[in-house]
Structures are given as C-alpha cells and as structure tokens.
PDB file of C-alpha atoms in Angstrom:
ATOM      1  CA  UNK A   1     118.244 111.540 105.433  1.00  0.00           C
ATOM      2  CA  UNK A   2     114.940 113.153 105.147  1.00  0.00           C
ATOM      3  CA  UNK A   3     111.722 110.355 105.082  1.00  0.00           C
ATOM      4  CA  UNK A   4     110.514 109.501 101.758  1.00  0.00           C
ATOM      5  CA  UNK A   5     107.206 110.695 100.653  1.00  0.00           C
ATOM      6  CA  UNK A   6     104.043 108.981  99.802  1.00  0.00           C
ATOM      7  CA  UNK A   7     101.891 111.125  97.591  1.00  0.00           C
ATOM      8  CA  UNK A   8      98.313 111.078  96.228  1.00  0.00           C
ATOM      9  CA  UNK A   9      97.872 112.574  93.002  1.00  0.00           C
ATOM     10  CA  UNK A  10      94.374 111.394  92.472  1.00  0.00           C
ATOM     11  CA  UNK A  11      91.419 109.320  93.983  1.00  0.00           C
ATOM     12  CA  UNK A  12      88.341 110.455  92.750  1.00  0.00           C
ATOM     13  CA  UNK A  13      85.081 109.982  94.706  1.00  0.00           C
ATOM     14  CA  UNK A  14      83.328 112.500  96.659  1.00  0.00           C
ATOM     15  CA  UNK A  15      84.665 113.823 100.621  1.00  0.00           C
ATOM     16  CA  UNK A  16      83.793 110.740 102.394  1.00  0.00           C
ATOM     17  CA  UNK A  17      85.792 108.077  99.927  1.00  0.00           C
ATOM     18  CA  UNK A  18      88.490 110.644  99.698  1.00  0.00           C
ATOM     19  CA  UNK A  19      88.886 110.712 103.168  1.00  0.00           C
ATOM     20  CA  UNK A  20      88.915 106.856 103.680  1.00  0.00           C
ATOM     21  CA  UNK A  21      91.451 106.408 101.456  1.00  0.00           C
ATOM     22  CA  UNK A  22      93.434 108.891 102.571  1.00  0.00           C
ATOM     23  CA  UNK A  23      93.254 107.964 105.951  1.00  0.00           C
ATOM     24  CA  UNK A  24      94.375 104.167 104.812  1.00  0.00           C
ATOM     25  CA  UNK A  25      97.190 105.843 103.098  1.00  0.00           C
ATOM     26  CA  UNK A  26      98.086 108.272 105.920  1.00  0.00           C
ATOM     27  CA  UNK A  27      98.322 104.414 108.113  1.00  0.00           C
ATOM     28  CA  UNK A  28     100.605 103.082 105.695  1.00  0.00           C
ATOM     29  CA  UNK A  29     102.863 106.253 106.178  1.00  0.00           C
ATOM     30  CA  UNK A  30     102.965 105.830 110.224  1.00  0.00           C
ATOM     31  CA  UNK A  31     103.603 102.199 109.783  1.00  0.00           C
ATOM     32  CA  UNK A  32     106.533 102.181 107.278  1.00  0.00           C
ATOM     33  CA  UNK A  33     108.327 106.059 108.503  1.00  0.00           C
ATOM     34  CA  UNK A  34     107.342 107.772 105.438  1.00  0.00           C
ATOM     35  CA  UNK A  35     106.044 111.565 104.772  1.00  0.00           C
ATOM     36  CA  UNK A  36     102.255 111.838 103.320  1.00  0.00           C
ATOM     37  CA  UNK A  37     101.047 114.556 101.121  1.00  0.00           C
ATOM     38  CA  UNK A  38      97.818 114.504  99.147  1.00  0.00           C
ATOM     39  CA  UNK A  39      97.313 117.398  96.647  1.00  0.00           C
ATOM     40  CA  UNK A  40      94.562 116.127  95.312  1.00  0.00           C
ATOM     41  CA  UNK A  41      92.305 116.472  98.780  1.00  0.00           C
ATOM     42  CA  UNK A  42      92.295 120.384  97.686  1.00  0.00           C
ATOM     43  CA  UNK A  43      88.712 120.448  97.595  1.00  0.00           C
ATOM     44  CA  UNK A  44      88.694 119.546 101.543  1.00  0.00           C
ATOM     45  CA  UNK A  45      91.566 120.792 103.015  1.00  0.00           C
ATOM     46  CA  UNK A  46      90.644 124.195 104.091  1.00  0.00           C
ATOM     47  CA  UNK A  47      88.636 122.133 107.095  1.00  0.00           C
ATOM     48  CA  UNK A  48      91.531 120.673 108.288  1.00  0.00           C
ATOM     49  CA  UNK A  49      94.051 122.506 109.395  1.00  0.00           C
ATOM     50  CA  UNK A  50      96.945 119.751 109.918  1.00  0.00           C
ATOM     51  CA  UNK A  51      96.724 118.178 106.762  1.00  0.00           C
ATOM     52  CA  UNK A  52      99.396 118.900 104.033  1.00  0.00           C
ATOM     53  CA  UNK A  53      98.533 119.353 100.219  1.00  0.00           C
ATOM     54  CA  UNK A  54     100.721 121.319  99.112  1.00  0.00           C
ATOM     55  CA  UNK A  55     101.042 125.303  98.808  1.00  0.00           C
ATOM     56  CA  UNK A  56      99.358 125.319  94.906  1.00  0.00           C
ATOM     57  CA  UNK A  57      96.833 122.925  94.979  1.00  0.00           C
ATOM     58  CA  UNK A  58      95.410 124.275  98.685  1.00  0.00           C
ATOM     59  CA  UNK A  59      95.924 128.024  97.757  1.00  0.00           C
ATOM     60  CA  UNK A  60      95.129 127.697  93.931  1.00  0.00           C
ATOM     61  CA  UNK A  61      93.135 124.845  92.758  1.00  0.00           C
ATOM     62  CA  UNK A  62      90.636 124.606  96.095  1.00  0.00           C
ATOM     63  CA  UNK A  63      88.989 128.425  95.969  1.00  0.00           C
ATOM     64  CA  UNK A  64      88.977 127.651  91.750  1.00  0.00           C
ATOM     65  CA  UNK A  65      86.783 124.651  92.735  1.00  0.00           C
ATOM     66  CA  UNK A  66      84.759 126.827  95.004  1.00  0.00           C
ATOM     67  CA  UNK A  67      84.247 130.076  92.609  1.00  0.00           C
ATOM     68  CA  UNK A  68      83.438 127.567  90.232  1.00  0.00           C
ATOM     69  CA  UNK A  69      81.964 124.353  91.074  1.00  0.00           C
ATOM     70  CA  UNK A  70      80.271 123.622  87.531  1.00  0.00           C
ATOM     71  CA  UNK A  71      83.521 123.609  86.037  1.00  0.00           C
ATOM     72  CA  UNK A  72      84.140 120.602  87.464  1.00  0.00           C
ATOM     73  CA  UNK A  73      85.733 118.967  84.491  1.00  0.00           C
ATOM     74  CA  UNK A  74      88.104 121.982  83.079  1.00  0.00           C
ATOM     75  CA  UNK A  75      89.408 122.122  86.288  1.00  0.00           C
ATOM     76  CA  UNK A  76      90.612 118.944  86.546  1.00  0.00           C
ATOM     77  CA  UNK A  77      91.996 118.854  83.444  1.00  0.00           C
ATOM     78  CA  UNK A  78      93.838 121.961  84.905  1.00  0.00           C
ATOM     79  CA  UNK A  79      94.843 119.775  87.979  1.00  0.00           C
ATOM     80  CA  UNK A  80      95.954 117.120  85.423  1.00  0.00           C
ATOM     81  CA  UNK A  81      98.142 119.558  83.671  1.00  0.00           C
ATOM     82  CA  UNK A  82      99.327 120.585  87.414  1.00  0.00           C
ATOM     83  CA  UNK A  83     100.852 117.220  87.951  1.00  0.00           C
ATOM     84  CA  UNK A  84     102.186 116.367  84.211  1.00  0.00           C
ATOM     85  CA  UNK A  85     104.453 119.596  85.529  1.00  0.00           C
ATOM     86  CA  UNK A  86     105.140 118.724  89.155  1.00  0.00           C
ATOM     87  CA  UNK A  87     106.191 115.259  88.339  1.00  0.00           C
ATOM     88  CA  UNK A  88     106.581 114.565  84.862  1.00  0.00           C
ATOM     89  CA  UNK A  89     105.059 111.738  82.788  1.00  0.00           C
ATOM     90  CA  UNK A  90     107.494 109.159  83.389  1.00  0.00           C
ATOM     91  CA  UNK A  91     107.089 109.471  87.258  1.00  0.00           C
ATOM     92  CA  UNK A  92     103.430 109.303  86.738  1.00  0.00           C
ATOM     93  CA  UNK A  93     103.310 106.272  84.649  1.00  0.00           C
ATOM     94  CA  UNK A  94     105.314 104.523  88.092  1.00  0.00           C
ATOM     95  CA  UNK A  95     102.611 105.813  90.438  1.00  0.00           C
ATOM     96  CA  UNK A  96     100.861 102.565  92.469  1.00  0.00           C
ATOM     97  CA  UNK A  97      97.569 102.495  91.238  1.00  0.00           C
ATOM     98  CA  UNK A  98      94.267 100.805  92.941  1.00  0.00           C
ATOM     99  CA  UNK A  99      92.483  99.826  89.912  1.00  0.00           C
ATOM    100  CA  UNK A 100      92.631  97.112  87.456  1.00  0.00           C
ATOM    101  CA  UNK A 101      93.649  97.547  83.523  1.00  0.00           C
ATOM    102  CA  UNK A 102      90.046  98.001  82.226  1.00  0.00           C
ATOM    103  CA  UNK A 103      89.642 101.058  84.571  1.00  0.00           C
ATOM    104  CA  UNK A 104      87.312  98.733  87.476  1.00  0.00           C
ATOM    105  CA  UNK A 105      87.925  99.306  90.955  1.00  0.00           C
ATOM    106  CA  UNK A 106      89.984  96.846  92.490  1.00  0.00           C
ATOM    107  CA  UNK A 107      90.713  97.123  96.272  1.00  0.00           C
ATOM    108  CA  UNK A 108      94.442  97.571  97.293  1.00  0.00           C
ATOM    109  CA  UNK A 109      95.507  96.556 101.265  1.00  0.00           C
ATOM    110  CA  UNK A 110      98.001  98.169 102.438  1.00  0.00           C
ATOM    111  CA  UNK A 111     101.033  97.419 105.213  1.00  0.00           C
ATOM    112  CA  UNK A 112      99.962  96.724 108.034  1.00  0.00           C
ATOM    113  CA  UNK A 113      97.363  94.877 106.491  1.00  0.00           C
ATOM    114  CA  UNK A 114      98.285  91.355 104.487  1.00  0.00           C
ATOM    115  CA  UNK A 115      97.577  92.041 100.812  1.00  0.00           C
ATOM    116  CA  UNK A 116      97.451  88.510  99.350  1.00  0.00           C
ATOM    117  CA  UNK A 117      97.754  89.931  95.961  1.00  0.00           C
ATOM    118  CA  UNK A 118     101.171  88.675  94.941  1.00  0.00           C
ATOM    119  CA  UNK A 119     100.687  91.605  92.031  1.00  0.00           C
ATOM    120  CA  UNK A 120      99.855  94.376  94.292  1.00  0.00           C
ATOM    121  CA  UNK A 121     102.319  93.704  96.726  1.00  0.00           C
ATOM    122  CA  UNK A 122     105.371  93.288  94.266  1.00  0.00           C
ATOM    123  CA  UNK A 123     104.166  96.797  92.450  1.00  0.00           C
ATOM    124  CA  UNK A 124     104.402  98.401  96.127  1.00  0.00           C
ATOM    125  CA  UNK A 125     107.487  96.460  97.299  1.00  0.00           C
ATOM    126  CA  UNK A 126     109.624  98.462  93.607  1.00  0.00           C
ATOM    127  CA  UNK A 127     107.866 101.507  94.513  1.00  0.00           C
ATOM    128  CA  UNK A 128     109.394 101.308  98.395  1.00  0.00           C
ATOM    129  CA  UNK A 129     112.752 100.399  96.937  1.00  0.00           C
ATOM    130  CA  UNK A 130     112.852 102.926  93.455  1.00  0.00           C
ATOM    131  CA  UNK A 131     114.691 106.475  93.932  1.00  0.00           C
ATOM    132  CA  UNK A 132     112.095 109.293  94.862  1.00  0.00           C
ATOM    133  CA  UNK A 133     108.489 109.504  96.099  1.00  0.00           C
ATOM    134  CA  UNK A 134     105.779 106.968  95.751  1.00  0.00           C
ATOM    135  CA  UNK A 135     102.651 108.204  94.035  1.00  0.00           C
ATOM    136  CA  UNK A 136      99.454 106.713  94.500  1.00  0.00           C
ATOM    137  CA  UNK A 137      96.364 107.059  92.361  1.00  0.00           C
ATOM    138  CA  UNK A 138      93.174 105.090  92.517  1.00  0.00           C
ATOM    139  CA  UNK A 139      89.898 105.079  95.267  1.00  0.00           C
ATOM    140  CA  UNK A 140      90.386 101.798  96.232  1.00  0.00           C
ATOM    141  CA  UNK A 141      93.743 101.877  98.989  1.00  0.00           C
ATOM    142  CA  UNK A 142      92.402 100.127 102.086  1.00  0.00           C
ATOM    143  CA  UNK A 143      94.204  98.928 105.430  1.00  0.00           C
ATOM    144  CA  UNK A 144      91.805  98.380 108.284  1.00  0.00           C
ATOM    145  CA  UNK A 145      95.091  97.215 110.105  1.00  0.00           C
ATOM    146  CA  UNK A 146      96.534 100.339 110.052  1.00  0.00           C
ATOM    147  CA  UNK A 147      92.963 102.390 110.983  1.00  0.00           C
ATOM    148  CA  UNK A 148      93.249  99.979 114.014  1.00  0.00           C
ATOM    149  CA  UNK A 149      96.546 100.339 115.079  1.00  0.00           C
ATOM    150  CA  UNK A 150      97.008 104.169 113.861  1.00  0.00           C
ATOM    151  CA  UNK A 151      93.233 105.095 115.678  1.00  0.00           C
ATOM    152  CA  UNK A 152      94.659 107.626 118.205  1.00  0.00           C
ATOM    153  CA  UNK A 153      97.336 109.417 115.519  1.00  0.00           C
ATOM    154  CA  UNK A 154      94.443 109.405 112.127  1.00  0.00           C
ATOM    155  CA  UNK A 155      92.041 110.960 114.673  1.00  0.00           C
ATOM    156  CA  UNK A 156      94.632 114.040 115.592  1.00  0.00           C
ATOM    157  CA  UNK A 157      95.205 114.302 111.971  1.00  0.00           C
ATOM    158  CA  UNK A 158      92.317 114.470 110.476  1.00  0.00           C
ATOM    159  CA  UNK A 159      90.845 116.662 113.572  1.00  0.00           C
ATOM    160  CA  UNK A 160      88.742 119.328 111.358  1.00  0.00           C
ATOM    161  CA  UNK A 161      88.737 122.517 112.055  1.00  0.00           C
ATOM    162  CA  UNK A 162      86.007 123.923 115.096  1.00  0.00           C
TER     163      UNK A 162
END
C-alpha cells in the first residue's frame, strides 16, 4: 500500500516562512510514514534539488514567476485555478488549514509536538483517517519537536543546491 500524501497547496509568506513551514510539515511526514509534496514552494524549488513539487508547478508556474515577477497576483490566481483542477473544490474545502475563521494567523503544532488545541487536533486526527491525501494550507504549521528529532533528515532535504 503506497504511503499517503501530505500536500501543501498554499502558505503564503516570502522564502524564509515558506521554508519553516515546510520544514515543520516535512517533520510531521517522517514522524507519522507519510509522502510530502508542496506545489506551492514553486517559486524556490529550482535551489533544491531533492525537494518534490510536482512536474507543473516546478516546470510551469516557477519560470512564469521568474519572467514575470510583477504579475504577482494573476499568477496566483493562475495557481489557484491550477489546484481547483488538480483537486477539485470539495477536496479543497477538507484541506487542514493554520488560520482562524476571520483570516488571522493562528499557529498549528504538529505530531511530534503536543497541540493542546482540542480543535486543531480533532481537524488533523479526520484528515489522517479520511480516504486520500491531506492538504494543508495556511503559514502558521509549526513542530519544533519534529525540527529536533528530524535535524539530521530536514538538513539532507532541504540541502540547496552548490
């Protein structure tokens, strides 16, 4: 049976928020078995070469952003559009999400780390157990437990290129 997959569709922020989360994410993956792919880290990717995004939004959507970084906001409407096709609205709505309702930033630990949100932890716990991947969306995924733990295997990954 093939490991389920834990993907981020969007996290806004510039290269150094993007990469925290995704490295709190990529812990969360070690620690419970499951595959991580982030799509949305398009804009970075080319300077890594082990981390996976996906064949489109690495070969597509991150030499758009370069040709034409003032479009900014079209393109990511284009991205948008990108994942209303890859995964469908319904699937989105599910995605895990580290904000709260009024659109504020609201910090979301991950396994290893205790999240003492009862909330948090019950949306993650029926993503784990649904059918299909887990998306996440949101800035705000943190688990210094699994940056501790994970040190020697985040390092490897996210190794840029020389």
């Amino acid at each position: 049976m093939a490991a389920k997959k834990v993907i981020i569709i969007n996290h806004g922020g510039q290269f150094g928020n993007q990469l925290w989360n995704y490295a709190s994410v990529y812990a969360y993956c070690l620690e419970k078995g499951y595959d991580c792919r982030n799509p949305a880290f398009f804009h970075y990717a080319r300077y890594f070469p082990k981390i996976k995004t996906g064949f489109l939004p690495k070969f597509f959507f991150g030499p758009l952003f370069g040709f034409f970084p003032k479009k900014r906001f079209s393109l990511n409407r284009l991205y948008d559009c990108y994942l209303k096709i890859r995964f469908g609205a319904k699937q989105l709505a599910r995605a895990v999400k580290s904000s709260d309702k009024n659109g504020g930033m609201e910090l979301f630990f991950l396994p290893p780390t205790e999240n003492k949100i009862p909330r948090q932890a019950e949306e993650l716990k029926a993503a784990e157990n649904a059918a299909g991947d887990i998306l996440f969306s949101g800035y705000a995924f943190r688990n210094p437990a699994g940056l501790l733990k994970y040190h020697d295997l985040l390092a490897g990954y996210f190794a840029p290129r020389s």
